[in-house]
PDB file of C-alpha atoms and ligand atoms in Angstrom:
ATOM      1  CA  MET A   1       3.171  26.967 -17.976  1.00  0.00           C
ATOM      2  CA  ASP A   2       5.552  29.196 -15.979  1.00  0.00           C
ATOM      3  CA  PHE A   3       6.500  28.288 -12.418  1.00  0.00           C
ATOM      4  CA  LYS A   4       8.988  29.787  -9.956  1.00  0.00           C
ATOM      5  CA  ASN A   5       9.242  26.845  -7.562  1.00  0.00           C
ATOM      6  CA  LEU A   6       8.496  23.898  -9.834  1.00  0.00           C
ATOM      7  CA  ILE A   7      10.514  22.560 -12.727  1.00  0.00           C
ATOM      8  CA  VAL A   8       8.237  20.636 -15.067  1.00  0.00           C
ATOM      9  CA  GLU A   9       9.683  18.398 -17.784  1.00  0.00           C
ATOM     10  CA  ILE A  10       7.514  16.304 -20.066  1.00  0.00           C
ATOM     11  CA  LYS A  11       9.131  13.406 -21.914  1.00  0.00           C
ATOM     12  CA  ASP A  12       8.126   9.949 -23.147  1.00  0.00           C
ATOM     13  CA  GLY A  13       4.570  10.356 -21.834  1.00  0.00           C
ATOM     14  CA  VAL A  14       5.761  11.280 -18.312  1.00  0.00           C
ATOM     15  CA  ALA A  15       5.590  14.690 -16.583  1.00  0.00           C
ATOM     16  CA  VAL A  16       8.328  15.099 -13.983  1.00  0.00           C
ATOM     17  CA  ILE A  17       7.691  17.857 -11.430  1.00  0.00           C
ATOM     18  CA  THR A  18      10.741  18.842  -9.360  1.00  0.00           C
ATOM     19  CA  ILE A  19       9.897  21.005  -6.364  1.00  0.00           C
ATOM     20  CA  SER A  20      12.747  23.468  -6.333  1.00  0.00           C
ATOM     21  CA  ARG A  21      13.026  25.633  -3.245  1.00  0.00           C
ATOM     22  CA  GLU A  22      16.324  24.227  -2.066  1.00  0.00           C
ATOM     23  CA  LYS A  23      17.223  26.972   0.410  1.00  0.00           C
ATOM     24  CA  ALA A  24      14.290  25.839   2.586  1.00  0.00           C
ATOM     25  CA  LEU A  25      14.572  22.107   1.727  1.00  0.00           C
ATOM     26  CA  ASN A  26      11.600  22.535  -0.641  1.00  0.00           C
ATOM     27  CA  ALA A  27       9.232  23.423   2.227  1.00  0.00           C
ATOM     28  CA  LEU A  28       5.666  23.971   1.063  1.00  0.00           C
ATOM     29  CA  ASN A  29       5.035  27.695   1.377  1.00  0.00           C
ATOM     30  CA  LYS A  30       1.984  29.414  -0.129  1.00  0.00           C
ATOM     31  CA  ASP A  31       3.722  29.841  -3.491  1.00  0.00           C
ATOM     32  CA  VAL A  32       4.662  26.145  -3.832  1.00  0.00           C
ATOM     33  CA  ILE A  33       1.155  25.050  -2.798  1.00  0.00           C
ATOM     34  CA  SER A  34      -0.383  27.467  -5.266  1.00  0.00           C
ATOM     35  CA  GLU A  35       1.883  26.269  -8.108  1.00  0.00           C
ATOM     36  CA  LEU A  36       1.080  22.617  -7.344  1.00  0.00           C
ATOM     37  CA  HIS A  37      -2.593  23.618  -7.368  1.00  0.00           C
ATOM     38  CA  LYS A  38      -2.108  25.312 -10.738  1.00  0.00           C
ATOM     39  CA  PHE A  39      -0.469  22.230 -12.253  1.00  0.00           C
ATOM     40  CA  PHE A  40      -2.920  19.649 -10.917  1.00  0.00           C
ATOM     41  CA  SER A  41      -6.042  21.711 -11.638  1.00  0.00           C
ATOM     42  CA  THR A  42      -5.176  22.748 -15.177  1.00  0.00           C
ATOM     43  CA  HIS A  43      -3.884  19.517 -16.678  1.00  0.00           C
ATOM     44  CA  TRP A  44      -7.024  17.401 -16.485  1.00  0.00           C
ATOM     45  CA  MET A  45      -7.369  16.967 -20.229  1.00  0.00           C
ATOM     46  CA  GLU A  46      -3.632  16.602 -20.837  1.00  0.00           C
ATOM     47  CA  LYS A  47      -2.644  14.635 -23.914  1.00  0.00           C
ATOM     48  CA  ASP A  48       1.155  14.858 -23.623  1.00  0.00           C
ATOM     49  CA  PHE A  49       1.605  12.658 -20.551  1.00  0.00           C
ATOM     50  CA  ARG A  50      -0.052   9.702 -18.869  1.00  0.00           C
ATOM     51  CA  CYS A  51       1.964   9.500 -15.668  1.00  0.00           C
ATOM     52  CA  VAL A  52       3.349  12.154 -13.294  1.00  0.00           C
ATOM     53  CA  VAL A  53       6.444  11.963 -11.079  1.00  0.00           C
ATOM     54  CA  ILE A  54       6.956  14.365  -8.158  1.00  0.00           C
ATOM     55  CA  THR A  55      10.428  14.751  -6.677  1.00  0.00           C
ATOM     56  CA  GLY A  56      12.496  17.376  -4.851  1.00  0.00           C
ATOM     57  CA  ALA A  57      15.639  19.333  -5.776  1.00  0.00           C
ATOM     58  CA  GLY A  58      18.758  18.776  -3.678  1.00  0.00           C
ATOM     59  CA  LYS A  59      18.831  16.736  -0.492  1.00  0.00           C
ATOM     60  CA  ALA A  60      15.120  16.905   0.345  1.00  0.00           C
ATOM     61  CA  PHE A  61      11.895  15.696  -1.208  1.00  0.00           C
ATOM     62  CA  VAL A  62       9.930  18.203   0.906  1.00  0.00           C
ATOM     63  CA  ALA A  63      10.863  19.009   4.541  1.00  0.00           C
ATOM     64  CA  GLY A  64       7.310  19.972   5.450  1.00  0.00           C
ATOM     65  CA  ALA A  65       5.016  22.940   5.355  1.00  0.00           C
ATOM     66  CA  ASP A  66       6.898  26.223   5.662  1.00  0.00           C
ATOM     67  CA  ILE A  67       7.403  26.653   9.414  1.00  0.00           C
ATOM     68  CA  GLY A  68       7.935  30.425   9.112  1.00  0.00           C
ATOM     69  CA  GLU A  69       4.505  30.809   7.524  1.00  0.00           C
ATOM     70  CA  LEU A  70       2.898  28.438  10.055  1.00  0.00           C
ATOM     71  CA  SER A  71       4.273  30.526  12.917  1.00  0.00           C
ATOM     72  CA  GLU A  72       2.181  33.514  11.736  1.00  0.00           C
ATOM     73  CA  LEU A  73      -1.158  31.678  11.684  1.00  0.00           C
ATOM     74  CA  ASP A  74      -4.084  32.138  14.036  1.00  0.00           C
ATOM     75  CA  SER A  75      -6.821  29.520  14.294  1.00  0.00           C
ATOM     76  CA  PRO A  76      -8.960  30.663  11.309  1.00  0.00           C
ATOM     77  CA  GLY A  77      -5.778  31.078   9.257  1.00  0.00           C
ATOM     78  CA  ALA A  78      -4.685  27.541  10.166  1.00  0.00           C
ATOM     79  CA  CYS A  79      -8.099  26.227   9.140  1.00  0.00           C
ATOM     80  CA  ARG A  80      -7.911  27.996   5.768  1.00  0.00           C
ATOM     81  CA  THR A  81      -4.295  26.893   5.207  1.00  0.00           C
ATOM     82  CA  ALA A  82      -5.168  23.275   5.991  1.00  0.00           C
ATOM     83  CA  GLU A  83      -8.214  23.498   3.725  1.00  0.00           C
ATOM     84  CA  ILE A  84      -6.206  24.791   0.760  1.00  0.00           C
ATOM     85  CA  GLY A  85      -3.375  22.274   1.281  1.00  0.00           C
ATOM     86  CA  GLN A  86      -5.820  19.394   1.653  1.00  0.00           C
ATOM     87  CA  TYR A  87      -7.556  20.493  -1.544  1.00  0.00           C
ATOM     88  CA  VAL A  88      -4.231  20.266  -3.388  1.00  0.00           C
ATOM     89  CA  MET A  89      -3.460  16.816  -1.876  1.00  0.00           C
ATOM     90  CA  LYS A  90      -6.905  15.603  -2.980  1.00  0.00           C
ATOM     91  CA  SER A  91      -6.371  16.978  -6.483  1.00  0.00           C
ATOM     92  CA  ILE A  92      -3.195  14.859  -6.680  1.00  0.00           C
ATOM     93  CA  GLU A  93      -4.947  11.809  -5.228  1.00  0.00           C
ATOM     94  CA  ASN A  94      -7.802  12.208  -7.728  1.00  0.00           C
ATOM     95  CA  PHE A  95      -5.666  13.283 -10.678  1.00  0.00           C
ATOM     96  CA  PRO A  96      -6.813  11.257 -13.691  1.00  0.00           C
ATOM     97  CA  CYS A  97      -3.458   9.565 -14.258  1.00  0.00           C
ATOM     98  CA  PRO A  98      -1.040   7.815 -11.888  1.00  0.00           C
ATOM     99  CA  VAL A  99       1.256  10.014  -9.778  1.00  0.00           C
ATOM    100  CA  ILE A 100       4.524   8.615  -8.376  1.00  0.00           C
ATOM    101  CA  ALA A 101       6.481  10.218  -5.511  1.00  0.00           C
ATOM    102  CA  ALA A 102      10.246   9.854  -6.057  1.00  0.00           C
ATOM    103  CA  ILE A 103      11.367  10.424  -2.467  1.00  0.00           C
ATOM    104  CA  ASN A 104      14.977  11.532  -2.842  1.00  0.00           C
ATOM    105  CA  GLY A 105      15.533  12.746   0.746  1.00  0.00           C
ATOM    106  CA  PHE A 106      13.616  14.274   3.661  1.00  0.00           C
ATOM    107  CA  ALA A 107       9.843  13.768   3.358  1.00  0.00           C
ATOM    108  CA  LEU A 108       8.620  15.251   6.608  1.00  0.00           C
ATOM    109  CA  GLY A 109       5.296  16.648   7.789  1.00  0.00           C
ATOM    110  CA  GLY A 110       3.594  18.175   4.740  1.00  0.00           C
ATOM    111  CA  GLY A 111       6.253  16.434   2.609  1.00  0.00           C
ATOM    112  CA  CYS A 112       5.264  13.002   3.869  1.00  0.00           C
ATOM    113  CA  GLU A 113       1.609  14.033   3.399  1.00  0.00           C
ATOM    114  CA  LEU A 114       2.359  15.042  -0.199  1.00  0.00           C
ATOM    115  CA  ALA A 115       4.027  11.670  -0.838  1.00  0.00           C
ATOM    116  CA  MET A 116       1.036   9.873   0.686  1.00  0.00           C
ATOM    117  CA  ALA A 117      -1.354  11.691  -1.664  1.00  0.00           C
ATOM    118  CA  CYS A 118       0.565  10.108  -4.581  1.00  0.00           C
ATOM    119  CA  ASP A 119      -0.399   6.679  -5.911  1.00  0.00           C
ATOM    120  CA  ILE A 120       3.019   5.026  -5.512  1.00  0.00           C
ATOM    121  CA  ARG A 121       6.017   5.987  -3.343  1.00  0.00           C
ATOM    122  CA  ILE A 122       9.559   5.050  -4.380  1.00  0.00           C
ATOM    123  CA  ALA A 123      12.339   6.106  -2.017  1.00  0.00           C
ATOM    124  CA  SER A 124      16.102   6.411  -2.166  1.00  0.00           C
ATOM    125  CA  GLU A 125      18.096   4.601   0.515  1.00  0.00           C
ATOM    126  CA  LYS A 126      18.867   8.032   2.026  1.00  0.00           C
ATOM    127  CA  ALA A 127      15.206   9.101   2.382  1.00  0.00           C
ATOM    128  CA  LYS A 128      13.917  10.018   5.836  1.00  0.00           C
ATOM    129  CA  LEU A 129      10.207  10.114   6.436  1.00  0.00           C
ATOM    130  CA  GLY A 130       8.034  11.188   9.326  1.00  0.00           C
ATOM    131  CA  GLN A 131       5.328  13.391  10.767  1.00  0.00           C
ATOM    132  CA  PRO A 132       7.364  15.566  13.195  1.00  0.00           C
ATOM    133  CA  GLU A 133       4.542  18.067  13.850  1.00  0.00           C
ATOM    134  CA  VAL A 134       4.237  17.186  17.562  1.00  0.00           C
ATOM    135  CA  ASN A 135       7.803  18.452  18.011  1.00  0.00           C
ATOM    136  CA  LEU A 136       6.417  21.873  17.015  1.00  0.00           C
ATOM    137  CA  GLY A 137       3.378  21.563  19.264  1.00  0.00           C
ATOM    138  CA  ILE A 138       1.018  21.008  16.316  1.00  0.00           C
ATOM    139  CA  ILE A 139      -0.568  18.078  14.457  1.00  0.00           C
ATOM    140  CA  PRO A 140      -0.491  17.100  10.770  1.00  0.00           C
ATOM    141  CA  GLY A 141      -2.869  19.235   8.690  1.00  0.00           C
ATOM    142  CA  TYR A 142      -2.529  18.090   5.083  1.00  0.00           C
ATOM    143  CA  GLY A 143      -4.245  14.709   5.589  1.00  0.00           C
ATOM    144  CA  GLY A 144      -1.478  12.956   7.552  1.00  0.00           C
ATOM    145  CA  THR A 145      -3.675  11.685  10.386  1.00  0.00           C
ATOM    146  CA  GLN A 146      -5.978  10.113   7.802  1.00  0.00           C
ATOM    147  CA  ARG A 147      -3.723   8.808   5.028  1.00  0.00           C
ATOM    148  CA  LEU A 148      -0.942   7.493   7.281  1.00  0.00           C
ATOM    149  CA  SER A 149      -3.286   5.245   9.264  1.00  0.00           C
ATOM    150  CA  ARG A 150      -4.835   3.963   6.031  1.00  0.00           C
ATOM    151  CA  LEU A 151      -1.377   3.129   4.661  1.00  0.00           C
ATOM    152  CA  VAL A 152       0.412   1.650   7.674  1.00  0.00           C
ATOM    153  CA  GLY A 153      -2.391   0.853  10.144  1.00  0.00           C
ATOM    154  CA  LYS A 154      -3.695   2.662  13.201  1.00  0.00           C
ATOM    155  CA  GLY A 155      -1.022   1.620  15.730  1.00  0.00           C
ATOM    156  CA  MET A 156       1.992   2.390  13.543  1.00  0.00           C
ATOM    157  CA  ALA A 157       0.462   5.725  12.420  1.00  0.00           C
ATOM    158  CA  LYS A 158      -0.124   6.709  16.041  1.00  0.00           C
ATOM    159  CA  LYS A 159       3.421   5.692  16.971  1.00  0.00           C
ATOM    160  CA  LEU A 160       4.896   7.869  14.193  1.00  0.00           C
ATOM    161  CA  ILE A 161       2.608  10.837  14.841  1.00  0.00           C
ATOM    162  CA  PHE A 162       2.822  10.695  18.672  1.00  0.00           C
ATOM    163  CA  THR A 163       6.646  10.434  18.724  1.00  0.00           C
ATOM    164  CA  GLY A 164       7.371  12.700  15.746  1.00  0.00           C
ATOM    165  CA  ASP A 165      10.265  10.334  14.965  1.00  0.00           C
ATOM    166  CA  MET A 166      11.879  10.194  11.532  1.00  0.00           C
ATOM    167  CA  ILE A 167      12.304   6.757  10.007  1.00  0.00           C
ATOM    168  CA  GLY A 168      14.698   5.594   7.305  1.00  0.00           C
ATOM    169  CA  ALA A 169      13.763   4.147   3.931  1.00  0.00           C
ATOM    170  CA  ALA A 170      14.183   0.492   4.999  1.00  0.00           C
ATOM    171  CA  GLU A 171      11.768   0.922   7.920  1.00  0.00           C
ATOM    172  CA  ALA A 172       9.351   2.865   5.687  1.00  0.00           C
ATOM    173  CA  LEU A 173       9.418  -0.071   3.251  1.00  0.00           C
ATOM    174  CA  ARG A 174       8.878  -2.585   6.057  1.00  0.00           C
ATOM    175  CA  ILE A 175       5.738  -0.811   7.334  1.00  0.00           C
ATOM    176  CA  GLY A 176       4.332  -0.130   3.848  1.00  0.00           C
ATOM    177  CA  LEU A 177       4.837   3.639   3.823  1.00  0.00           C
ATOM    178  CA  VAL A 178       6.931   3.314   0.656  1.00  0.00           C
ATOM    179  CA  ASP A 179       6.671   0.684  -2.054  1.00  0.00           C
ATOM    180  CA  GLU A 180      10.289   0.376  -3.237  1.00  0.00           C
ATOM    181  CA  VAL A 181      13.732   1.531  -2.085  1.00  0.00           C
ATOM    182  CA  HIS A 182      16.743   2.057  -4.389  1.00  0.00           C
ATOM    183  CA  PRO A 183      20.315   3.363  -4.087  1.00  0.00           C
ATOM    184  CA  VAL A 184      20.399   7.164  -4.409  1.00  0.00           C
ATOM    185  CA  ASP A 185      22.035   7.234  -7.842  1.00  0.00           C
ATOM    186  CA  GLU A 186      19.545   4.699  -9.247  1.00  0.00           C
ATOM    187  CA  LEU A 187      16.366   6.288  -7.881  1.00  0.00           C
ATOM    188  CA  MET A 188      15.329   8.399 -10.862  1.00  0.00           C
ATOM    189  CA  ASP A 189      16.192   5.683 -13.422  1.00  0.00           C
ATOM    190  CA  LYS A 190      14.046   3.157 -11.529  1.00  0.00           C
ATOM    191  CA  VAL A 191      11.213   5.665 -11.129  1.00  0.00           C
ATOM    192  CA  MET A 192      11.355   6.636 -14.809  1.00  0.00           C
ATOM    193  CA  ASP A 193      11.348   2.965 -15.898  1.00  0.00           C
ATOM    194  CA  LEU A 194       8.180   2.426 -13.869  1.00  0.00           C
ATOM    195  CA  ALA A 195       6.592   5.707 -15.012  1.00  0.00           C
ATOM    196  CA  LYS A 196       7.284   4.966 -18.701  1.00  0.00           C
ATOM    197  CA  LYS A 197       5.901   1.452 -18.341  1.00  0.00           C
ATOM    198  CA  ILE A 198       2.705   2.863 -16.808  1.00  0.00           C
ATOM    199  CA  ALA A 199       2.523   5.590 -19.477  1.00  0.00           C
ATOM    200  CA  SER A 200       2.614   2.920 -22.199  1.00  0.00           C
ATOM    201  CA  LYS A 201      -0.757   1.527 -21.022  1.00  0.00           C
ATOM    202  CA  SER A 202      -4.155   2.819 -22.064  1.00  0.00           C
ATOM    203  CA  ALA A 203      -4.861   6.175 -20.348  1.00  0.00           C
ATOM    204  CA  PRO A 204      -8.621   5.563 -19.861  1.00  0.00           C
ATOM    205  CA  SER A 205      -8.010   2.202 -18.200  1.00  0.00           C
ATOM    206  CA  LEU A 206      -5.394   3.742 -15.857  1.00  0.00           C
ATOM    207  CA  LYS A 207      -7.876   6.469 -14.918  1.00  0.00           C
ATOM    208  CA  LEU A 208     -10.725   4.022 -14.320  1.00  0.00           C
ATOM    209  CA  ALA A 209      -8.542   1.624 -12.305  1.00  0.00           C
ATOM    210  CA  LYS A 210      -7.242   4.499 -10.137  1.00  0.00           C
ATOM    211  CA  GLU A 211     -10.782   5.761  -9.493  1.00  0.00           C
ATOM    212  CA  ALA A 212     -12.067   2.289  -8.642  1.00  0.00           C
ATOM    213  CA  ILE A 213      -9.231   1.630  -6.169  1.00  0.00           C
ATOM    214  CA  ASN A 214      -9.476   5.071  -4.521  1.00  0.00           C
ATOM    215  CA  ARG A 215     -13.257   5.134  -4.231  1.00  0.00           C
ATOM    216  CA  GLY A 216     -13.390   1.475  -3.206  1.00  0.00           C
ATOM    217  CA  LEU A 217     -11.206   2.183  -0.165  1.00  0.00           C
ATOM    218  CA  ASP A 218     -13.910   4.520   1.209  1.00  0.00           C
ATOM    219  CA  VAL A 219     -16.752   1.973   1.029  1.00  0.00           C
ATOM    220  CA  ASN A 220     -17.427  -1.660   1.954  1.00  0.00           C
ATOM    221  CA  LEU A 221     -16.298  -4.528  -0.308  1.00  0.00           C
ATOM    222  CA  SER A 222     -19.693  -5.123  -1.847  1.00  0.00           C
ATOM    223  CA  VAL A 223     -20.185  -1.440  -2.809  1.00  0.00           C
ATOM    224  CA  GLY A 224     -16.566  -1.365  -3.990  1.00  0.00           C
ATOM    225  CA  CYS A 225     -17.188  -4.307  -6.317  1.00  0.00           C
ATOM    226  CA  ASP A 226     -20.283  -2.504  -7.651  1.00  0.00           C
ATOM    227  CA  LEU A 227     -18.091   0.528  -8.346  1.00  0.00           C
ATOM    228  CA  GLU A 228     -15.645  -1.712 -10.163  1.00  0.00           C
ATOM    229  CA  LYS A 229     -18.457  -3.226 -12.252  1.00  0.00           C
ATOM    230  CA  GLY A 230     -19.543   0.257 -13.374  1.00  0.00           C
ATOM    231  CA  ALA A 231     -15.962   1.244 -14.219  1.00  0.00           C
ATOM    232  CA  PHE A 232     -15.453  -2.063 -16.075  1.00  0.00           C
ATOM    233  CA  ALA A 233     -18.540  -1.356 -18.192  1.00  0.00           C
ATOM    234  CA  VAL A 234     -17.455   2.231 -18.899  1.00  0.00           C
ATOM    235  CA  ASN A 235     -14.005   0.921 -19.931  1.00  0.00           C
ATOM    236  CA  PHE A 236     -15.609  -1.090 -22.753  1.00  0.00           C
ATOM    237  CA  GLY A 237     -16.842   2.163 -24.322  1.00  0.00           C
ATOM    238  CA  TYR A 238     -13.245   3.166 -25.088  1.00  0.00           C
ATOM    239  CA  ALA A 239     -11.537   2.249 -28.370  1.00  0.00           C
ATOM    240  CA  ASP A 240      -8.445   1.124 -26.427  1.00  0.00           C
ATOM    241  CA  ALA A 241     -10.384  -1.739 -24.836  1.00  0.00           C
ATOM    242  CA  LYS A 242     -11.369  -3.012 -28.278  1.00  0.00           C
ATOM    243  CA  GLU A 243      -7.782  -2.587 -29.509  1.00  0.00           C
ATOM    244  CA  GLY A 244      -6.172  -4.303 -26.483  1.00  0.00           C
ATOM    245  CA  LEU A 245      -8.439  -7.351 -26.686  1.00  0.00           C
ATOM    246  CA  LYS A 246      -8.196  -7.559 -30.476  1.00  0.00           C
ATOM    247  CA  ALA A 247      -4.383  -7.271 -30.380  1.00  0.00           C
ATOM    248  CA  PHE A 248      -4.186 -10.236 -28.005  1.00  0.00           C
ATOM    249  CA  MET A 249      -6.373 -12.328 -30.292  1.00  0.00           C
ATOM    250  CA  GLU A 250      -4.190 -11.363 -33.264  1.00  0.00           C
ATOM    251  CA  LYS A 251      -0.986 -12.142 -31.296  1.00  0.00           C
ATOM    252  CA  ARG A 252       0.449  -8.616 -31.655  1.00  0.00           C
ATOM    253  CA  ALA A 253       1.264  -5.697 -29.368  1.00  0.00           C
ATOM    254  CA  PRO A 254      -1.644  -3.267 -28.830  1.00  0.00           C
ATOM    255  CA  LYS A 255      -1.473   0.247 -30.261  1.00  0.00           C
ATOM    256  CA  PHE A 256      -3.302   2.341 -27.689  1.00  0.00           C
ATOM    257  CA  LYS A 257      -4.630   5.733 -28.739  1.00  0.00           C
ATOM    258  CA  HIS A 258      -5.624   6.682 -25.195  1.00  0.00           C
ATOM    259  CA  LYS A 259      -9.261   7.098 -26.037  1.00  0.00           C
TER     260      LYS A 259
HETATM  261  N1  CO8 B   1      10.023  25.165   6.785  1.00  0.00           N
HETATM  262  C1  CO8 B   1      10.825  26.224   6.563  1.00  0.00           C
HETATM  263  N2  CO8 B   1      12.165  26.133   6.448  1.00  0.00           N
HETATM  264  C2  CO8 B   1      12.718  24.922   6.573  1.00  0.00           C
HETATM  265  C3  CO8 B   1      11.957  23.771   6.814  1.00  0.00           C
HETATM  266  C4  CO8 B   1      10.538  23.920   6.910  1.00  0.00           C
HETATM  267  N3  CO8 B   1       9.720  22.887   7.094  1.00  0.00           N
HETATM  268  N4  CO8 B   1      12.787  22.702   6.917  1.00  0.00           N
HETATM  269  C5  CO8 B   1      14.023  23.182   6.729  1.00  0.00           C
HETATM  270  N5  CO8 B   1      14.003  24.517   6.525  1.00  0.00           N
HETATM  271  C6  CO8 B   1      15.125  25.403   6.282  1.00  0.00           C
HETATM  272  C7  CO8 B   1      15.970  25.599   7.531  1.00  0.00           C
HETATM  273  O1  CO8 B   1      15.390  26.580   8.379  1.00  0.00           O
HETATM  274  C8  CO8 B   1      17.296  26.023   6.935  1.00  0.00           C
HETATM  275  O2  CO8 B   1      17.210  27.376   6.574  1.00  0.00           O
HETATM  276  P1  CO8 B   1      18.455  28.376   6.891  1.00  0.00           P
HETATM  277  O3  CO8 B   1      19.590  27.823   6.074  1.00  0.00           O
HETATM  278  O4  CO8 B   1      17.964  29.707   6.395  1.00  0.00           O
HETATM  279  O5  CO8 B   1      18.717  28.297   8.341  1.00  0.00           O
HETATM  280  C9  CO8 B   1      17.356  25.225   5.644  1.00  0.00           C
HETATM  281  O6  CO8 B   1      16.020  24.807   5.359  1.00  0.00           O
HETATM  282  C10 CO8 B   1      18.227  23.979   5.774  1.00  0.00           C
HETATM  283  O7  CO8 B   1      17.754  23.247   6.879  1.00  0.00           O
HETATM  284  P2  CO8 B   1      18.719  22.721   8.056  1.00  0.00           P
HETATM  285  O8  CO8 B   1      19.907  23.600   8.188  1.00  0.00           O
HETATM  286  O9  CO8 B   1      17.883  22.532   9.274  1.00  0.00           O
HETATM  287  O10 CO8 B   1      19.185  21.312   7.444  1.00  0.00           O
HETATM  288  P3  CO8 B   1      19.634  20.018   8.248  1.00  0.00           P
HETATM  289  O11 CO8 B   1      20.159  19.072   7.231  1.00  0.00           O
HETATM  290  O12 CO8 B   1      20.509  20.385   9.404  1.00  0.00           O
HETATM  291  O13 CO8 B   1      18.269  19.429   8.881  1.00  0.00           O
HETATM  292  C11 CO8 B   1      15.957  18.724   8.796  1.00  0.00           C
HETATM  293  C12 CO8 B   1      17.301  18.914   8.022  1.00  0.00           C
HETATM  294  C13 CO8 B   1      16.133  17.635   9.844  1.00  0.00           C
HETATM  295  C14 CO8 B   1      14.919  18.318   7.762  1.00  0.00           C
HETATM  296  C15 CO8 B   1      15.579  20.064   9.486  1.00  0.00           C
HETATM  297  O14 CO8 B   1      15.668  21.121   8.537  1.00  0.00           O
HETATM  298  C16 CO8 B   1      14.199  20.063  10.060  1.00  0.00           C
HETATM  299  O15 CO8 B   1      13.959  19.492  11.109  1.00  0.00           O
HETATM  300  N6  CO8 B   1      13.217  20.705   9.345  1.00  0.00           N
HETATM  301  C17 CO8 B   1      11.848  20.809   9.813  1.00  0.00           C
HETATM  302  C18 CO8 B   1      11.109  19.525   9.581  1.00  0.00           C
HETATM  303  C19 CO8 B   1       9.677  19.629  10.099  1.00  0.00           C
HETATM  304  O16 CO8 B   1       9.453  19.815  11.272  1.00  0.00           O
HETATM  305  N7  CO8 B   1       8.703  19.501   9.193  1.00  0.00           N
HETATM  306  C20 CO8 B   1       7.305  19.592   9.540  1.00  0.00           C
HETATM  307  C21 CO8 B   1       6.821  20.993   9.392  1.00  0.00           C
HETATM  308  S1  CO8 B   1       5.149  21.203   9.980  1.00  0.00           S
HETATM  309  C22 CO8 B   1       4.207  20.585   8.731  1.00  0.00           C
HETATM  310  O17 CO8 B   1       4.687  20.111   7.739  1.00  0.00           O
HETATM  311  C23 CO8 B   1       2.719  20.650   8.937  1.00  0.00           C
HETATM  312  C24 CO8 B   1       1.974  20.189   7.676  1.00  0.00           C
HETATM  313  C25 CO8 B   1       0.518  20.552   7.762  1.00  0.00           C
HETATM  314  C26 CO8 B   1       0.279  22.027   7.628  1.00  0.00           C
HETATM  315  C27 CO8 B   1      -1.151  22.352   7.733  1.00  0.00           C
HETATM  316  C28 CO8 B   1      -1.412  23.847   7.543  1.00  0.00           C
HETATM  317  C29 CO8 B   1      -2.201  24.447   8.655  1.00  0.00           C
END
């Protein structure tokens, strides 16, 4: 698949997507959004990888939506732009394998929203995160008002969104916006270790676990446990479940076929 703004490398069961629009700190313009859409909507039945990593080229993860493009929008245009961007964020959130954000630098506005649509966020010590939209007289539009409060709680989300302040990686870790922080030169090794470990598990069980967690967060505990029960039952229809359980009984490592 040919992209102008994404570099995609697939190795050891992991697809690494590097957003590469360095002159604008990887800002999400229409082309980047459309290429992300292309990747996440056409790889549903992918056999070559079982985990995805998203990172940015240069000193930024993603410094936001493209401000030049935003400055041209009227109200219907803003609605459509938010709709398309949110659709892409949801396609990442619902992608049938785990997606890790490797936050190498600035993750601001739409960049922070992109990271929040991923399953796990790992940051470098130099990362800076925030929702600075109020500084531009606008609000987040790619799900930030919704996902940030779910991740860090209502008060902290309001503080970040109302002030537009950037926070460093240590503070992001403290409030639960990122899950791990590593020195800059170790970031990708740590992320790849985690991604390869995840990719070594059974693909159907990763997919079912991701679905159960995501859907469960939108419903009450009792309905969530019902969802889990259904997913648990479905899981037993896959050969990998038989293999994993059998391998334990036979005191050997499982050989998952991802089906
Ligand atoms: N959009 C477009 N260009 C950008 C962006 C951006 N978000 N961020 C940086 N750039 C460009 C700069 O204009 C500059 O270009 P040039 O060299 O041509 O002047 C280049 O990238 C390098 O940037 P700086 O020189 O500013 O680099 P610094 O290291 O001095 O500063 C910062 C880095 C602090 C990250 C700074 O660039 C900055 O503040 N950027 C804007 C951050 C921001 O406000 N992001 C939020 C944008 S709004 C948003 O994301 C809304 C999401 C929802 C949209 C919903 C659709 C309706």
